[in-house]
XYZ file of N, CA and C in Angstrom:
555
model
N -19.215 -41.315 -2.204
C -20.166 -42.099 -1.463
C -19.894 -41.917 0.018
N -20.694 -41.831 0.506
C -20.746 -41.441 2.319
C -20.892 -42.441 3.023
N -19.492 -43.012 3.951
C -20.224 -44.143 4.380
C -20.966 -44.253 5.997
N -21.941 -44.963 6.055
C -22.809 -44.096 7.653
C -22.267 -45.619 8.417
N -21.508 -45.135 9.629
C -21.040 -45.979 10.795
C -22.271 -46.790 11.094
N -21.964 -48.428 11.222
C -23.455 -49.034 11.995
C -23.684 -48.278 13.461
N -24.648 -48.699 13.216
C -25.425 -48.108 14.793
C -24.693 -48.461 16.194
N -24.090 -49.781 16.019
C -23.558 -50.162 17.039
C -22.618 -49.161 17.382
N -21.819 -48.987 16.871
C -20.660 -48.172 16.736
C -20.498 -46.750 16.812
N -22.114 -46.418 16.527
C -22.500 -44.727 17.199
C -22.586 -44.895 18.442
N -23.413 -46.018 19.505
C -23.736 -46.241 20.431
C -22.487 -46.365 21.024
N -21.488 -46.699 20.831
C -20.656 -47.416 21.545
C -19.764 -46.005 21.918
N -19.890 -45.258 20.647
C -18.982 -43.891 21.266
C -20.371 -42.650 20.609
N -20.756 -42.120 21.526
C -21.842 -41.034 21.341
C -20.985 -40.261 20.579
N -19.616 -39.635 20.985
C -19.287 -38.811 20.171
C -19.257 -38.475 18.474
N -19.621 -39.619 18.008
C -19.054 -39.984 16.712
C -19.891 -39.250 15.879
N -21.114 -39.056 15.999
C -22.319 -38.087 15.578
C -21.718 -36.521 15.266
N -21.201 -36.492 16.298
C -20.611 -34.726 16.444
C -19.568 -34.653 15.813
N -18.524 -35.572 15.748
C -17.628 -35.274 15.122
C -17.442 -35.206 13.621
N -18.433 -36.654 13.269
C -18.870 -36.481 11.585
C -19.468 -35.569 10.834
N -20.325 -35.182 11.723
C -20.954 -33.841 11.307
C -19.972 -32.452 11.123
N -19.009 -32.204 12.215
C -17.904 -30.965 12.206
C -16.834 -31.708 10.824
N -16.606 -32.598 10.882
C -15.866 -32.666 9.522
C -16.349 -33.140 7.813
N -17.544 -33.174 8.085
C -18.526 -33.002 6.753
C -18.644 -31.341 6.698
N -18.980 -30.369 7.753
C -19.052 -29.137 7.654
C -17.496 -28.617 7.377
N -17.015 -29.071 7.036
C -15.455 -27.812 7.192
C -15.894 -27.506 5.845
N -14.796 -25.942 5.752
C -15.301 -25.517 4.631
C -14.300 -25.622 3.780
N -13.911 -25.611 2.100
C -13.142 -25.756 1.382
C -11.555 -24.920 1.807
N -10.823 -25.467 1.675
C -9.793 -24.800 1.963
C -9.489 -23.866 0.544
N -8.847 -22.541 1.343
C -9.446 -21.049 0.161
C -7.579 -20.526 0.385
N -7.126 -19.674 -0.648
C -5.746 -18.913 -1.159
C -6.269 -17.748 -1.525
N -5.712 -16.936 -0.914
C -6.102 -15.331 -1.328
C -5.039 -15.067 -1.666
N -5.425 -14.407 -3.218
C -4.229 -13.758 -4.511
C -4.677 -11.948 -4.268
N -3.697 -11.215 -3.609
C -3.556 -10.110 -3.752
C -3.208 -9.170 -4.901
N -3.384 -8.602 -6.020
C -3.359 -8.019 -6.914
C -3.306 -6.198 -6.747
N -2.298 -5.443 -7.236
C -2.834 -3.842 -6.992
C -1.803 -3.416 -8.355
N -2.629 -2.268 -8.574
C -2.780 -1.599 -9.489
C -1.144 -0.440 -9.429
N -1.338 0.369 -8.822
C 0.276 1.042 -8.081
C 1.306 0.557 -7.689
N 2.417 0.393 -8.152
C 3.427 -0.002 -7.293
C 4.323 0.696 -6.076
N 4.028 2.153 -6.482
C 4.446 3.306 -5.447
C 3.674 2.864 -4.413
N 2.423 2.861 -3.977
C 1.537 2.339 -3.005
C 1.972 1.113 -2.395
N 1.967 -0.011 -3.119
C 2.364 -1.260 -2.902
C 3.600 -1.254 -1.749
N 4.601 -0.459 -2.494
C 5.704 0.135 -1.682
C 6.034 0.654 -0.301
N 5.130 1.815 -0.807
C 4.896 2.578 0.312
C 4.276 1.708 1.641
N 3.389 0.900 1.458
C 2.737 0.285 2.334
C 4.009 -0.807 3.116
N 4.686 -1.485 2.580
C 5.528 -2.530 2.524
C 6.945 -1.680 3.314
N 6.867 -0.445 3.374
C 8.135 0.303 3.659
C 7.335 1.131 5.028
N 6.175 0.870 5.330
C 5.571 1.441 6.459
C 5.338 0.524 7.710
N 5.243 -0.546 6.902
C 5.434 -1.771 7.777
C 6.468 -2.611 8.695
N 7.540 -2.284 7.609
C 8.895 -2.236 8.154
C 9.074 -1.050 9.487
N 8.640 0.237 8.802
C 8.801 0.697 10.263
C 8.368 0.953 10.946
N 7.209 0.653 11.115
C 6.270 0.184 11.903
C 6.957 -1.002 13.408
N 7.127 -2.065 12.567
C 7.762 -3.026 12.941
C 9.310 -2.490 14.162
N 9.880 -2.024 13.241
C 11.252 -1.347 13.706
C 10.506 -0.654 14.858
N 9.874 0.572 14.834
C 9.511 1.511 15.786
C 8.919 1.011 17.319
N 8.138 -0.196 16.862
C 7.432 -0.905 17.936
C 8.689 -1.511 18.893
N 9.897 -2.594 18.089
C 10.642 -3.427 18.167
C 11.459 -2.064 19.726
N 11.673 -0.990 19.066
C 12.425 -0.157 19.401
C 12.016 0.589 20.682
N 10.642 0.466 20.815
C 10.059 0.855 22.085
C 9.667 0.063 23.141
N 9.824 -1.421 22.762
C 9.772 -2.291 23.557
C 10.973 -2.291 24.294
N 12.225 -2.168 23.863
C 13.588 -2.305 24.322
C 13.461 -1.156 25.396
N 12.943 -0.242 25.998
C 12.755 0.980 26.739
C 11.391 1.029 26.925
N 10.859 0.616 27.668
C 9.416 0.840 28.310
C 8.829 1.974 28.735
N 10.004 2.897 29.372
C 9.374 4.038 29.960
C 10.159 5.731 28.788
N 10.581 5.188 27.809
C 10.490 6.397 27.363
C 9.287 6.386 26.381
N 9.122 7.672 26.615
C 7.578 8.010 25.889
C 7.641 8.565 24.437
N 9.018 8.993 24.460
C 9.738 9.469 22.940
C 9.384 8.007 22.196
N 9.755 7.309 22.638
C 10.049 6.034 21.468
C 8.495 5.538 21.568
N 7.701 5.512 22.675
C 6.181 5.093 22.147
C 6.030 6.171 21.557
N 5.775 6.933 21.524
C 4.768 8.215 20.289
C 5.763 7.875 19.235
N 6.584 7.605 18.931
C 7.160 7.352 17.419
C 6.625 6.439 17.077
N 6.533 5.116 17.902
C 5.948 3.373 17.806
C 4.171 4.229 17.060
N 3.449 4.932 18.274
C 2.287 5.089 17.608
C 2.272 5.901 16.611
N 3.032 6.815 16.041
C 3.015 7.312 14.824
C 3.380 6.553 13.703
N 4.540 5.586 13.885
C 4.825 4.665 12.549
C 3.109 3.790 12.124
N 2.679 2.996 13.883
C 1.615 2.567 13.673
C 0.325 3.517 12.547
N 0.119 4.630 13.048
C -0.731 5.635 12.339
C -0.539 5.376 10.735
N 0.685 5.858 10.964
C 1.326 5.745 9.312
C 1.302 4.650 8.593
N 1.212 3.394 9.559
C 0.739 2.183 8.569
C -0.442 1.844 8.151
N -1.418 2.507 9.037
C -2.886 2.150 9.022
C -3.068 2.926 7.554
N -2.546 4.279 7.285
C -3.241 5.417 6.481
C -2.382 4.390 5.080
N -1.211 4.202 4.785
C -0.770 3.326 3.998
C -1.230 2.214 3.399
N -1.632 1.135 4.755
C -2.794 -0.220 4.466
C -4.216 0.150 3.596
N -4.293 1.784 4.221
C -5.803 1.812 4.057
C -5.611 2.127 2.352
N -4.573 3.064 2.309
C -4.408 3.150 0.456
C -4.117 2.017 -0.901
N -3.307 1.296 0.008
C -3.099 -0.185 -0.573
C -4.065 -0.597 -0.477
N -4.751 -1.180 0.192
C -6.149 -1.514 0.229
C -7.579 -1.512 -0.799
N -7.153 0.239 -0.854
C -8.395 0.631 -1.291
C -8.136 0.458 -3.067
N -6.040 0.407 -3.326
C -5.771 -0.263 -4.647
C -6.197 -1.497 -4.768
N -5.860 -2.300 -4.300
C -6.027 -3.696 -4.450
C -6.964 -4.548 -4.508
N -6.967 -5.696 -5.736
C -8.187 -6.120 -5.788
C -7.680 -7.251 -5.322
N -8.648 -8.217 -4.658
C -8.240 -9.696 -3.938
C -9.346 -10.812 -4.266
N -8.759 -11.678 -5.109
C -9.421 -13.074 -5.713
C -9.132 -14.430 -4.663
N -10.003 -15.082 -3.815
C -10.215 -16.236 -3.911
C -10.288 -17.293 -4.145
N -9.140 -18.363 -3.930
C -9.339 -19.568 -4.769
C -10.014 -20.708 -3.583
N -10.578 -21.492 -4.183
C -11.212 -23.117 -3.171
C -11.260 -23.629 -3.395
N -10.467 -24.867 -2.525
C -10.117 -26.188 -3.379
C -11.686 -26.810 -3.528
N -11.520 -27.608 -4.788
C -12.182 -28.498 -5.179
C -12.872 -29.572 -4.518
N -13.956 -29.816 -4.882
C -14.813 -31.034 -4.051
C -14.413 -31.914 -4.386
N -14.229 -33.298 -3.354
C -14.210 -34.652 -3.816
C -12.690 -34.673 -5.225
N -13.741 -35.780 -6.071
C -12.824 -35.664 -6.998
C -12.657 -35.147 -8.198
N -13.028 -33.564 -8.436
C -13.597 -32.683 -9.037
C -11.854 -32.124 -9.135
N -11.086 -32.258 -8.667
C -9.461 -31.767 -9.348
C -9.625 -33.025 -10.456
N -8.884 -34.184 -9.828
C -9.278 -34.793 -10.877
C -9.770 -34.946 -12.120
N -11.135 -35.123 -12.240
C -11.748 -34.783 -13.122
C -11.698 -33.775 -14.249
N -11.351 -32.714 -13.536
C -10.730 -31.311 -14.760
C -9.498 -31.272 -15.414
N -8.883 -32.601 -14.176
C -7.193 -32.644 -14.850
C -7.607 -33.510 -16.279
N -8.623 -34.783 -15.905
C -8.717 -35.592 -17.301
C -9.284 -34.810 -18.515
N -10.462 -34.074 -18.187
C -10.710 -33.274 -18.981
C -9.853 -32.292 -19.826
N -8.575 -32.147 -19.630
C -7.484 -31.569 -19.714
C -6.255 -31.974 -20.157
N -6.191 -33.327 -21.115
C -4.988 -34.112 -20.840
C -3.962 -32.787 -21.691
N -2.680 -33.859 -21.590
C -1.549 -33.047 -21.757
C -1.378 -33.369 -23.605
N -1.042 -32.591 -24.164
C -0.500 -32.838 -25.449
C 0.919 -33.881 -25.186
N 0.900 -35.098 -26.818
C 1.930 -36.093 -26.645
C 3.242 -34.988 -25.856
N 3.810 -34.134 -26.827
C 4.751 -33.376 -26.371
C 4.874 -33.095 -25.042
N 3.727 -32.509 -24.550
C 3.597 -32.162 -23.009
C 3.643 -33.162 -21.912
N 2.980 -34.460 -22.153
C 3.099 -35.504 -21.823
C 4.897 -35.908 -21.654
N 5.493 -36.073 -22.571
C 7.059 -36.718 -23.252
C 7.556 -35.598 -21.798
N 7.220 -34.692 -21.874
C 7.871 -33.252 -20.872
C 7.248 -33.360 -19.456
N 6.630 -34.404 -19.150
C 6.236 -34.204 -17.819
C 5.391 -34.059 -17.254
N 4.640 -33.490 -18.740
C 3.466 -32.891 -18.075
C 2.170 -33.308 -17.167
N 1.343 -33.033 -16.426
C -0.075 -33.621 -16.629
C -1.076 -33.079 -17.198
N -0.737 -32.065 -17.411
C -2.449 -31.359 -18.032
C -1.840 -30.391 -19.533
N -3.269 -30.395 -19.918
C -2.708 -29.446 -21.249
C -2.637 -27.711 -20.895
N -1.083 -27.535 -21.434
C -0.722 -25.946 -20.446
C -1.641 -25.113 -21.103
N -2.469 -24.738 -22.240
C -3.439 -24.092 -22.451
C -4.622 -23.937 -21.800
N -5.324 -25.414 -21.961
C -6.921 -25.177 -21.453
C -6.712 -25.127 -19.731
N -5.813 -25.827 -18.996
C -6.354 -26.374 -18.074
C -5.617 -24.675 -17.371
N -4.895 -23.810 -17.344
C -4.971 -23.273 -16.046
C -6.524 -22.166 -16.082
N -6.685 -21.722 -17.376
C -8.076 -20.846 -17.167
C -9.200 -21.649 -16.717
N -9.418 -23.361 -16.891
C -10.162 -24.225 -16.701
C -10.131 -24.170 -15.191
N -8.860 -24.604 -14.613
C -8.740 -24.513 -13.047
C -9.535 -22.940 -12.375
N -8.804 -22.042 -12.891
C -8.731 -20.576 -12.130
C -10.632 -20.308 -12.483
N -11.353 -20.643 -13.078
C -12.388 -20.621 -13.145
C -13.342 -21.661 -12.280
N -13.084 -22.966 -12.035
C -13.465 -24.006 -11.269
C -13.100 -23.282 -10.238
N -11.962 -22.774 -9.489
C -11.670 -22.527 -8.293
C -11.907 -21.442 -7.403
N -12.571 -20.608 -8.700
C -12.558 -18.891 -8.344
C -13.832 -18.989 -7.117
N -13.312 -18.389 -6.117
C -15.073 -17.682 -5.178
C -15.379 -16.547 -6.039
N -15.336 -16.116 -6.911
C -16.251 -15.576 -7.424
C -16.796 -15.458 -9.189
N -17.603 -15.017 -9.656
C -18.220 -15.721 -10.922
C -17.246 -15.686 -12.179
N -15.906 -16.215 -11.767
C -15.341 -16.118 -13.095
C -15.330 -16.716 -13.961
N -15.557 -16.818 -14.925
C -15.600 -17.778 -15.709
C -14.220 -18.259 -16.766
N -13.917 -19.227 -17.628
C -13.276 -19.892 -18.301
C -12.696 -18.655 -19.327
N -13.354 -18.544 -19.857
C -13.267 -16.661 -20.978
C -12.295 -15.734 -20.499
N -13.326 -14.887 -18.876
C -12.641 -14.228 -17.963
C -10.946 -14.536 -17.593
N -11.132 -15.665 -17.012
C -9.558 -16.426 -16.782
C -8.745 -16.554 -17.948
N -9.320 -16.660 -19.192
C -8.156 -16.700 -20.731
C -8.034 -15.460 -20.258
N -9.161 -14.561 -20.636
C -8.691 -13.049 -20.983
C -7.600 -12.664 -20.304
N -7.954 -12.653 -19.147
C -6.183 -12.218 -18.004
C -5.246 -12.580 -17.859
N -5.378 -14.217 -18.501
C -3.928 -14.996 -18.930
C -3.349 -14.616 -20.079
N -4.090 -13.949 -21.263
C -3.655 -13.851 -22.397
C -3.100 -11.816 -22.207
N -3.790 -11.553 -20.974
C -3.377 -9.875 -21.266
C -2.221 -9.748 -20.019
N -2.454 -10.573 -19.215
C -0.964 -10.311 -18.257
C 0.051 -10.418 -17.981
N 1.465 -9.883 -18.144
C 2.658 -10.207 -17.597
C 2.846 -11.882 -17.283
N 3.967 -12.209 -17.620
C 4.539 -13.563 -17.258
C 4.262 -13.853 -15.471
N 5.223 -12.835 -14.897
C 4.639 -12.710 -12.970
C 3.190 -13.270 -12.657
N 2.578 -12.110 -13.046
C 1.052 -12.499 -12.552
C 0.433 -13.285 -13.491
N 0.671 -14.004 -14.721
C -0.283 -15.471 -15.118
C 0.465 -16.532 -14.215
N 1.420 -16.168 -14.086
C 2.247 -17.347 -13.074
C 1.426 -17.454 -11.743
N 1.675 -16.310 -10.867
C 1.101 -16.045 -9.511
C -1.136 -16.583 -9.733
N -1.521 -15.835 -10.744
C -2.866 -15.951 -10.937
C -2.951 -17.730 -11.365
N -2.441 -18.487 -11.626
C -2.637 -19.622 -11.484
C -2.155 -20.740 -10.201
N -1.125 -20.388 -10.173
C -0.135 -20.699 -9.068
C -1.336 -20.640 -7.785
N -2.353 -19.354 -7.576
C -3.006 -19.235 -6.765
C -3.974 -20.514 -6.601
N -4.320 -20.500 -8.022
C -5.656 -21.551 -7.762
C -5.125 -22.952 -7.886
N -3.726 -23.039 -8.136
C -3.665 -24.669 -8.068
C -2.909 -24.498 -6.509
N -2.648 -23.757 -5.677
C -3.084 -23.521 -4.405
C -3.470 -24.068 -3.550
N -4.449 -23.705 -4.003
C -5.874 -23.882 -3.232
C -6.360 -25.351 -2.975
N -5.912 -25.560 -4.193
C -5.987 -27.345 -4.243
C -5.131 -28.547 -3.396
N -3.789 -27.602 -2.720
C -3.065 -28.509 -2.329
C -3.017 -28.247 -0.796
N -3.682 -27.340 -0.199
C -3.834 -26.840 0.763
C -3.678 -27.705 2.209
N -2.667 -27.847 2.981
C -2.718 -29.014 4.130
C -3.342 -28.704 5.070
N -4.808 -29.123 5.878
C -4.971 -28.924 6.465
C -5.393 -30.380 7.571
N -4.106 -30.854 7.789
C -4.656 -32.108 8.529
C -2.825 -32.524 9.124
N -2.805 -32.824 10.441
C -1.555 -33.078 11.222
C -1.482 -34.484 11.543
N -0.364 -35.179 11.214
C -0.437 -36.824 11.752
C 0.204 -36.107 13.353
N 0.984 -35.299 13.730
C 1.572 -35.180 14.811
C 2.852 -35.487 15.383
N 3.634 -35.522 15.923
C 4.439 -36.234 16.212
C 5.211 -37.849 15.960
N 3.965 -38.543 16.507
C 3.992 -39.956 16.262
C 3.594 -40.389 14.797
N 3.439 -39.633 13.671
C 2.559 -40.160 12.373
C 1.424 -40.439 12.883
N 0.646 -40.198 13.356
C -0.824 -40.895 13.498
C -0.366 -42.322 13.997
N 0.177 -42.729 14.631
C 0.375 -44.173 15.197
C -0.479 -43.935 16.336
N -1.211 -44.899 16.788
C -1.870 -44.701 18.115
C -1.213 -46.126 18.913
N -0.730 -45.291 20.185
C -0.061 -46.164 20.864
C -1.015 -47.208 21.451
N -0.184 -48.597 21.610
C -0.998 -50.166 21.711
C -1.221 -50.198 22.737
């Protein structure tokens, strides 16, 4: 339910219009799950970066030799052509948190078996992570889709592929600051 400030109280601070509006517009907070197919690539990319890193690190320490920049821009080169292969492996899924009280809701839809319950649980470890990873997906995955890849993938990635989308859900995007949100008297 939306609640609309009396009028007085718009009047009293004009701003309040603009600001309700920019935080009704924010957009779901989103987790990007990287996935690739090669691990030589994966590698390679991850080991180009490093020296990349190193090479740059290394030409900063000496400004005017030109040996150590053309190495800096060749590691750079070499990372781009690397990124671009990793890249062109890798597939990348989307998760977004949930509206309102739409986590919720899928968690009840979901309870935990007695056992799972006795253990801690909150949700039932079957239905609910393909239930989540499908609610959460930006793109059309569905409930099926999400079993299928839970039931065909490695322990790592059903871990990571859920892990992503309950993510997404916990996502902080709000600062009390310093003071906790106290506003001084």
């Amino acid at each position: 339910m939306s609640a609309v400030p009396p009028p007085q109280a718009v009047a009293a601070d004009a701003h309040w219009s603009a600001k309700l509006a920019r935080l009704r517009a924010r957009k779901a907070a989103e987790v990007r799950l990287t996935l690739w197919q090669d691990a030589d690539l994966r590698e390679a990319f991850e080991e180009a970066r490093r020296a990349a890193r190193s090479a740059r690190r290394l030409a900063e320490t000496d400004p005017d030799n030109k040996e150590l920049a053309r190495e800096a821009r060749a590691a750079d080169t070499a990372l781009e052509k690397a990124r671009a292969a990793h890249d062109a492996d890798a597939e990348v899924l989307v998760f977004r948190a949930l509206p309102g009280e739409a986590f919720t809701a899928l968690v009840k839809e979901h309870p935990p078996s007695e056992e799972q319950a006795a253990a801690g649980g909150d949700w039932d470890e079957e239905s609910f992570p393909p239930a989540l990873i499908a609610a959460s997906s930006a793109d059309p995955m569905t409930e099926e889709d999400a079993a299928l890849l839970l039931s065909e993938w490695g322990p790592a990635d059903r871990i990571e592929l859920f892990q992503a989308a309950l993510a997404a859900q916990n996502v902080k995007r709000a600062d009390w600051g310093k003071d906790f949100g106290l506003i001084p008297g």
